[in-house]
mmCIF file of C-alpha atoms in Angstrom:
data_model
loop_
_atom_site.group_PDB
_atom_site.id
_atom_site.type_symbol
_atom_site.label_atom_id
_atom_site.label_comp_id
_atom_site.label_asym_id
_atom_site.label_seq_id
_atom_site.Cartn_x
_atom_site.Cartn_y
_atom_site.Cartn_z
ATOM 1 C CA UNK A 1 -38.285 20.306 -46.023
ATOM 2 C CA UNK A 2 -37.422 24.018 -45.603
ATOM 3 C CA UNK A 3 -39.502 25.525 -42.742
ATOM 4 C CA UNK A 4 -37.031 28.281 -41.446
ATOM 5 C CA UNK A 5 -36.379 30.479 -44.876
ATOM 6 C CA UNK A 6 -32.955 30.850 -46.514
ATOM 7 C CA UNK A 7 -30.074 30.827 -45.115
ATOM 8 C CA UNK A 8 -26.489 32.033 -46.229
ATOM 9 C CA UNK A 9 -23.463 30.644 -45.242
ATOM 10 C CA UNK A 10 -20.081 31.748 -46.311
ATOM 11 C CA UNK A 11 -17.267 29.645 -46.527
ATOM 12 C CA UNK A 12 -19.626 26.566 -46.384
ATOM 13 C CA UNK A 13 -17.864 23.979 -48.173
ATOM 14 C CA UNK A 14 -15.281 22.504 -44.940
ATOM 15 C CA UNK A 15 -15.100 23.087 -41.424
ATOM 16 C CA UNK A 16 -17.280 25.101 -39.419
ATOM 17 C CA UNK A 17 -18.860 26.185 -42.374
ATOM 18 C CA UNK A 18 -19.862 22.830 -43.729
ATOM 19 C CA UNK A 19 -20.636 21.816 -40.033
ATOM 20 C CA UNK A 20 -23.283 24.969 -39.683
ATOM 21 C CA UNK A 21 -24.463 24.436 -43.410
ATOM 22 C CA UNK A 22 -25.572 20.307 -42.646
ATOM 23 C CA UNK A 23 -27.148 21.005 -39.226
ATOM 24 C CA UNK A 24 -28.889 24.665 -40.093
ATOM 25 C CA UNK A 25 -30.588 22.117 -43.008
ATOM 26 C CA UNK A 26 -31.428 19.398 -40.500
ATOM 27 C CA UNK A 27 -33.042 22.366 -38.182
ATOM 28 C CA UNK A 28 -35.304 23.497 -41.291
ATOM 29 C CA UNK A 29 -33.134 26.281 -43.292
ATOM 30 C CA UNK A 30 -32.572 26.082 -47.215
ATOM 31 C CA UNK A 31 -29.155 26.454 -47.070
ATOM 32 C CA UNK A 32 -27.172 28.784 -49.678
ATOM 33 C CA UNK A 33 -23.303 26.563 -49.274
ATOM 34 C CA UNK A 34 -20.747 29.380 -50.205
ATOM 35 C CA UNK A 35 -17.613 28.622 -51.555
ATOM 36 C CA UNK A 36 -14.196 30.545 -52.788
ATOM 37 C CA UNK A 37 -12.945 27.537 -55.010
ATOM 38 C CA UNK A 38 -13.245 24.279 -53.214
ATOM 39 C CA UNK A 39 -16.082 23.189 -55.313
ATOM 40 C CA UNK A 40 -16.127 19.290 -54.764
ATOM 41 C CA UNK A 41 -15.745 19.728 -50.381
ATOM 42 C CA UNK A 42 -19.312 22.362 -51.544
ATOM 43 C CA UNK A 43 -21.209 20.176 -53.568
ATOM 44 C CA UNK A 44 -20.341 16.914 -51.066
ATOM 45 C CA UNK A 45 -21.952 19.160 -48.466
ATOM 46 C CA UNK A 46 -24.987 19.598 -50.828
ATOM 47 C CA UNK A 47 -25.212 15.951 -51.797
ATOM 48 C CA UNK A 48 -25.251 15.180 -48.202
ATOM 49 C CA UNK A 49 -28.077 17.792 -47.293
ATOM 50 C CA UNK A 50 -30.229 16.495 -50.396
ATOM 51 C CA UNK A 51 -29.947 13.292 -49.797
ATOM 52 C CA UNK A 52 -31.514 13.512 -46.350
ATOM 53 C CA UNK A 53 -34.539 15.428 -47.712
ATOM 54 C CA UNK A 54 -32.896 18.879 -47.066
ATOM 55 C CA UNK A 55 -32.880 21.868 -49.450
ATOM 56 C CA UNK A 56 -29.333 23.143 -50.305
ATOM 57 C CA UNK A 57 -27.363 25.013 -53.184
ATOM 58 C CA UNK A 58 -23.595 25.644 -53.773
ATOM 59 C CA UNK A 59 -23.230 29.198 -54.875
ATOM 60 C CA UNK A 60 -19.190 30.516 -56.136
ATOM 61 C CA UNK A 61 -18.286 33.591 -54.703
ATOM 62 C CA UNK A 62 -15.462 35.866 -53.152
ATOM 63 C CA UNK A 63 -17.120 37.730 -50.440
ATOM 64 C CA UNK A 64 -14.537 40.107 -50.499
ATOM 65 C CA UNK A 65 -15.940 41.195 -54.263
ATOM 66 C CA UNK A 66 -19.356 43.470 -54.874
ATOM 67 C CA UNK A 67 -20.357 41.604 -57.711
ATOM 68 C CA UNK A 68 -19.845 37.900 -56.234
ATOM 69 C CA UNK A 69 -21.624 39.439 -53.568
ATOM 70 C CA UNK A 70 -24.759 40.476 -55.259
ATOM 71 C CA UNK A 71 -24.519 36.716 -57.054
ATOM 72 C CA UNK A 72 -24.633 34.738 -53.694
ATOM 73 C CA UNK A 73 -27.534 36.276 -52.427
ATOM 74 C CA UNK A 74 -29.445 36.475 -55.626
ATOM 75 C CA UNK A 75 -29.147 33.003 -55.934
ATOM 76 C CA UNK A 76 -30.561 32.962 -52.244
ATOM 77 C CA UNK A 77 -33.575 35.094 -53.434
ATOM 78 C CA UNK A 78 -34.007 32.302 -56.361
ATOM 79 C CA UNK A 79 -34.363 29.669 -53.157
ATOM 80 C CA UNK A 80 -36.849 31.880 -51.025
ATOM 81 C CA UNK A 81 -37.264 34.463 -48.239
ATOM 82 C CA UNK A 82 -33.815 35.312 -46.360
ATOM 83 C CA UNK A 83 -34.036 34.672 -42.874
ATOM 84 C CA UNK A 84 -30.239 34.710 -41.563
ATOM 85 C CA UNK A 85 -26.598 35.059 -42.605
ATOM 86 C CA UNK A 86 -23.402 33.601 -40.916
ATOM 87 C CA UNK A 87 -20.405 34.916 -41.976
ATOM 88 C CA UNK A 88 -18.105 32.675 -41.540
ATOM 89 C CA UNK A 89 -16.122 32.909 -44.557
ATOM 90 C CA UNK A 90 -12.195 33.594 -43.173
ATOM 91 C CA UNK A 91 -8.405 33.189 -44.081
ATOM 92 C CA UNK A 92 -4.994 33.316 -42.086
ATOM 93 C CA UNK A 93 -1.822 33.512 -43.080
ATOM 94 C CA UNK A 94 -0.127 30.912 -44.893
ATOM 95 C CA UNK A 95 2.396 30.592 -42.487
ATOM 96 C CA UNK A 96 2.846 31.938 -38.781
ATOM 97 C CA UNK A 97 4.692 35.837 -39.584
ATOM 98 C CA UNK A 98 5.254 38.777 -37.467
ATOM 99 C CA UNK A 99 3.675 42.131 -38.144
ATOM 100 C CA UNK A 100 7.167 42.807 -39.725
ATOM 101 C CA UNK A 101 7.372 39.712 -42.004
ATOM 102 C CA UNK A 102 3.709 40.544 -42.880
ATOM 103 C CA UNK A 103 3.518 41.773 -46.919
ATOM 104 C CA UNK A 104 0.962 44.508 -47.573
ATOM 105 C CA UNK A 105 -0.504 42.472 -50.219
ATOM 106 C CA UNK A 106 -1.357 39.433 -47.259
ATOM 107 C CA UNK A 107 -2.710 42.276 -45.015
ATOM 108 C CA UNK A 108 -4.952 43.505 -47.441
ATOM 109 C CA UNK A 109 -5.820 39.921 -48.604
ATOM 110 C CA UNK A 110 -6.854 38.906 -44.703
ATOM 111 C CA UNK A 111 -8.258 42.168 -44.539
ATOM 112 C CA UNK A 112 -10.195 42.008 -47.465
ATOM 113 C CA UNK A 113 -11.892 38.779 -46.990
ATOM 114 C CA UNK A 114 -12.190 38.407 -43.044
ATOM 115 C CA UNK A 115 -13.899 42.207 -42.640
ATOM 116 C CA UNK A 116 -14.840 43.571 -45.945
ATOM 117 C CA UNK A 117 -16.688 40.503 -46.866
ATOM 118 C CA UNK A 118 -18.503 40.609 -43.519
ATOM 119 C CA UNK A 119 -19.400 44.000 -44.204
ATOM 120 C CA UNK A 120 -20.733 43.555 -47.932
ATOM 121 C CA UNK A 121 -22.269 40.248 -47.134
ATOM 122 C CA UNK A 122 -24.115 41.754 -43.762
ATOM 123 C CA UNK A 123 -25.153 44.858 -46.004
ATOM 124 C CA UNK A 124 -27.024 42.322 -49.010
ATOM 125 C CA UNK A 125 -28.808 40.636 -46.020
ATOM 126 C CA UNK A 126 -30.080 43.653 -44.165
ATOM 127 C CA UNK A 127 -31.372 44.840 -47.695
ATOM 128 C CA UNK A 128 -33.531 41.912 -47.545
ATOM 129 C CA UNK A 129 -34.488 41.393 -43.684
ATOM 130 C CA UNK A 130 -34.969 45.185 -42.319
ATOM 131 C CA UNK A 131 -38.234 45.889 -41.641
ATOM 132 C CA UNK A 132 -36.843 49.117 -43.083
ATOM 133 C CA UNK A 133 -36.746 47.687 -46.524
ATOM 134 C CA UNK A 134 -40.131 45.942 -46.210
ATOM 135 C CA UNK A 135 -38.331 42.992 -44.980
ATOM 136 C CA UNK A 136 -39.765 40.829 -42.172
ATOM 137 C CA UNK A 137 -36.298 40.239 -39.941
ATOM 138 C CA UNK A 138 -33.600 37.973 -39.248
ATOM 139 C CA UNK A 139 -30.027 36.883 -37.954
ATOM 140 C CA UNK A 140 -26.829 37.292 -38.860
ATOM 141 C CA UNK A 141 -24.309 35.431 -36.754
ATOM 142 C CA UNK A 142 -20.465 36.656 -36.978
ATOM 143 C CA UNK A 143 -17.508 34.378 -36.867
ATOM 144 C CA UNK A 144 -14.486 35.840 -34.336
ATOM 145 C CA UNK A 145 -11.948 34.074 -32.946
ATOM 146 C CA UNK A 146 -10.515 34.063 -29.618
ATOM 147 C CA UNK A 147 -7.312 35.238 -31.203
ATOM 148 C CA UNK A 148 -9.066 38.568 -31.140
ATOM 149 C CA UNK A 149 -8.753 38.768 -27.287
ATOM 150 C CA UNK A 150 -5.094 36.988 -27.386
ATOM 151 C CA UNK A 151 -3.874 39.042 -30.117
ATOM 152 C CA UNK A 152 -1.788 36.341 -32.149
ATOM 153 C CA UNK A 153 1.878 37.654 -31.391
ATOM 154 C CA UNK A 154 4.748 35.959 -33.315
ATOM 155 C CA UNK A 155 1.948 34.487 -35.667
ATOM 156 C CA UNK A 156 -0.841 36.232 -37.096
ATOM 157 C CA UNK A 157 -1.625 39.223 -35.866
ATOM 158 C CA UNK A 158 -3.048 40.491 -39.100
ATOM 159 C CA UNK A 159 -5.571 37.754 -38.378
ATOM 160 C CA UNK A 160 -6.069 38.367 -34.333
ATOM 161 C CA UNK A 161 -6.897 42.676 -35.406
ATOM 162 C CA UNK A 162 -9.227 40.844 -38.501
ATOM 163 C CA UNK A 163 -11.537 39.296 -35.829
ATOM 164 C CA UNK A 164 -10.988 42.127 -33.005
ATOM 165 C CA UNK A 165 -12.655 43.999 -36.117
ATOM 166 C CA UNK A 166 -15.370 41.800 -36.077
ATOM 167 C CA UNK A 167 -16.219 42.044 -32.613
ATOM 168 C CA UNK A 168 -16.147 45.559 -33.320
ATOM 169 C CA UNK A 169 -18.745 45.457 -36.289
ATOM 170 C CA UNK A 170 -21.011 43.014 -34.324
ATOM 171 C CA UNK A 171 -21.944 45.210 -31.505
ATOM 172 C CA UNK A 172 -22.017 47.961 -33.613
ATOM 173 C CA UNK A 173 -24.593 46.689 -36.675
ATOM 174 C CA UNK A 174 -26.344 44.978 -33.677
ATOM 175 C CA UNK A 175 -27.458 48.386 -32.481
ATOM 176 C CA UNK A 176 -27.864 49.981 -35.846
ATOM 177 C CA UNK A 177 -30.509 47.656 -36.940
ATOM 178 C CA UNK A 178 -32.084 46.122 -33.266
ATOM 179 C CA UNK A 179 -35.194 48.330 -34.292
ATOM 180 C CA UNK A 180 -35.430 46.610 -38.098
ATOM 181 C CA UNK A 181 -36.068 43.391 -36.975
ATOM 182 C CA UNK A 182 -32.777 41.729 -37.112
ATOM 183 C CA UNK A 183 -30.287 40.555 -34.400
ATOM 184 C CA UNK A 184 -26.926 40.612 -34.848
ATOM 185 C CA UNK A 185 -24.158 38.334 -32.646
ATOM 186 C CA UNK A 186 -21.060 36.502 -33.175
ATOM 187 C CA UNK A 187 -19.424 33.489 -31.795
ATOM 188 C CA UNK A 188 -15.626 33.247 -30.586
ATOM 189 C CA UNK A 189 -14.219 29.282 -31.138
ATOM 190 C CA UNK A 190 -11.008 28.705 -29.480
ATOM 191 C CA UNK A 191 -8.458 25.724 -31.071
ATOM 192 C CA UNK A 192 -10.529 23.739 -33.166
ATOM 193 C CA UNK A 193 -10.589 20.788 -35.582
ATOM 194 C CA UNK A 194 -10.656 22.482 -38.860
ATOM 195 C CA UNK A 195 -8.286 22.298 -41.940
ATOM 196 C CA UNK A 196 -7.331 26.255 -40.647
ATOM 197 C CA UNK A 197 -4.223 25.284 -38.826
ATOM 198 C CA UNK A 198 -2.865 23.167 -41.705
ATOM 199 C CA UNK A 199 -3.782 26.215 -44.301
ATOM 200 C CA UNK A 200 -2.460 28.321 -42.207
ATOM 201 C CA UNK A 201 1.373 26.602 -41.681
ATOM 202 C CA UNK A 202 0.453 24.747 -38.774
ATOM 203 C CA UNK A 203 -1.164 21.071 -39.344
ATOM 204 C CA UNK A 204 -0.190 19.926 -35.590
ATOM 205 C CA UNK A 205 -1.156 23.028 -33.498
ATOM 206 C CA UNK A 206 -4.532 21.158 -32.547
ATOM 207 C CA UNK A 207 -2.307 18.345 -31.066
ATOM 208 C CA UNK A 208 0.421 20.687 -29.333
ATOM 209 C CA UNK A 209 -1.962 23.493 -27.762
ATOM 210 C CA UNK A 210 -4.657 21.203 -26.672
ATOM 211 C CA UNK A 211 -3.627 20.020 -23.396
ATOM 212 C CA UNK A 212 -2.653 23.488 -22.430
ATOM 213 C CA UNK A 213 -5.829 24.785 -22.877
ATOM 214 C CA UNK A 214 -8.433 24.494 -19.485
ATOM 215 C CA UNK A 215 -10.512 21.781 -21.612
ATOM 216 C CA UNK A 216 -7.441 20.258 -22.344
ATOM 217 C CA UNK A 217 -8.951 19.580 -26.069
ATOM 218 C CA UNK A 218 -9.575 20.860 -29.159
ATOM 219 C CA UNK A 219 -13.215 21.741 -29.861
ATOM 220 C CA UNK A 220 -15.167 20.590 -32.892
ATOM 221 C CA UNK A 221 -16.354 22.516 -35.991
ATOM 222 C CA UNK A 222 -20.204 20.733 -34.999
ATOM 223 C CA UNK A 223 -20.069 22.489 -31.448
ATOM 224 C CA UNK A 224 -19.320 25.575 -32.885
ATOM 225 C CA UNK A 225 -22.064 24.935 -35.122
ATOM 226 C CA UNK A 226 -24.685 24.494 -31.880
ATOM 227 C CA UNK A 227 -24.000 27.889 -31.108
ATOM 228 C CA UNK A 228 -24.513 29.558 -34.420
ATOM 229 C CA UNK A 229 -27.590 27.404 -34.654
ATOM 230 C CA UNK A 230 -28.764 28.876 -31.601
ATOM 231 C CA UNK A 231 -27.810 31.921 -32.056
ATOM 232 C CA UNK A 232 -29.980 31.985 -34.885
ATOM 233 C CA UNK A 233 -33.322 30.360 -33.453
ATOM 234 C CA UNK A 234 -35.906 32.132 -31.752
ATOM 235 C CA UNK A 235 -34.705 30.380 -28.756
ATOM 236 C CA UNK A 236 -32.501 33.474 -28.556
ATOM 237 C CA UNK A 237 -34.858 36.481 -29.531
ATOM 238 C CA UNK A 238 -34.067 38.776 -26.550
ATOM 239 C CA UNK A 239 -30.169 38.297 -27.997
ATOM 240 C CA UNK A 240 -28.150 40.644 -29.791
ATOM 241 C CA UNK A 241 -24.976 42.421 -29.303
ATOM 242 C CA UNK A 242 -23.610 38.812 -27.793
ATOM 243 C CA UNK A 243 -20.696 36.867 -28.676
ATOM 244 C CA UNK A 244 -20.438 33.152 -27.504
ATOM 245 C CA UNK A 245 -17.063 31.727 -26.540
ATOM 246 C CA UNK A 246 -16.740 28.146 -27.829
ATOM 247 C CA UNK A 247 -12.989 27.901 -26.996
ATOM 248 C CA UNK A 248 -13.066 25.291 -23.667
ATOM 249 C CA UNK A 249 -12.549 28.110 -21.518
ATOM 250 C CA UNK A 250 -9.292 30.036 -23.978
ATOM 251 C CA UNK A 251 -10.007 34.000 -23.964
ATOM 252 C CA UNK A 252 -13.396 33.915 -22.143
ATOM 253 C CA UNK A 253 -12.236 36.978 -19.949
ATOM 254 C CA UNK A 254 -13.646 40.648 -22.037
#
């Protein structure tokens, strides 16, 4: 049963998403499960919340559009009062490219989706948590990457300066609204066990990076999930402005 209000989470339907989506509804949340197209992987993560007694919907929507925008989180209203947002919705390349190999049409595609949907997703949630609006608070979580400290050379820096934006935004909107009632932070994963490397040209990169890194092993999409999960609990009301590594010690240096 929902306990915790509504929660929105983009890019829901596989990986961390999906991971966040089933253990924010075992915590208490109704859980809004965004999706791009993927619907079977969004309504398998539904089935699976439902059928454990949670509360779950799978909403269609390109974060990166106004109107698909306004759609998710009406659909949220529909559910109940919005407590939190992780935006977690994210694309890479489809292959590793240089800044020189990189089209303008795939920078403004990363671009697009990785920041602008942050943006217009974080704006439909503060219209609905800031005290400022009437609202009675919340969290919105972030999703960065620790490519945003490496910076990606020889294969996607597009996607490395999408996150560094991120980390950008988060401390920013975490200030701009720390007197509204909502806290803002974001969490940095490292390599981990997602179908990302595989979209992204790379299906062995887990396998080959892993026992270079000082865990020598991948993470999982669950422990990243932990940390939104906390992130978003009032176990961490005195927290905004943070970002948590979960990369097994890759990039934790600012």
């Amino acid at each position: 049963m929902a306990t915790r209000g509504v929660l929105v989470v983009t890019g829901g339907s596989r990986g961390i998403g999906a991971a966040t989506s089933l253990l924010a509804a075992e915590r208490g949340y109704a859980v809004v499960v965004n999706y791009a197209g993927n619907v079977a992987s969004a309504e398998r993560v539904v089935a699976s919340i439902l059928a454990k007694g949670g509360t779950a919907i799978a909403v269609r929507g390109d974060v990166s559009q106004p109107d698909d925008v306004e759609h998710i989180f009406a659909a949220a209203d529909r559910l109940g009062t919005l407590t939190g947002l992780v935006n977690n919705a994210g694309v890479v390349p489809p292959k590793p490219m240089r800044v020189d190999e990189t089209s303008p049409e795939e920078l403004r595609r990363i671009f697009n989706i990785n920041v602008t949907g942050s943006f217009l997703c974080a704006a439909a949630a503060i219209r609905r948590m800031s005290t400022r609006y009437g609202g009675k608070g919340g969290a919105i979580v972030n999703l960065t990457s620790a490519a945003a400290k490496l910076g990606g050379a020889g294969v996607m820096v597009v996607y490395a300066a999408s996150k560094g934006a991120i980390d950008s935004f988060t401390q920013g909107l975490s200030l701009e609204v720390a007197g509204e009632g909502i806290r803002v932070n974001a969490v940095r994963p490292g390599i981990i066990e997602t179908e990302m490397h595989a979209s992204g040209g790379d299906a062995g990169r887990v396998e080959r990076v892993s026992p270079t890194l000082p865990m020598p092993r991948a993470g999982t999409a669950e422990e990243v999930a932990e940390a939104i999960l906390w992130l978003l609990s009032d176990a961490a009301s005195y927290t905004t402005g943070g970002v948590i590594p979960v990369s097994g010690g890759r990039a934790i240096l600012p």
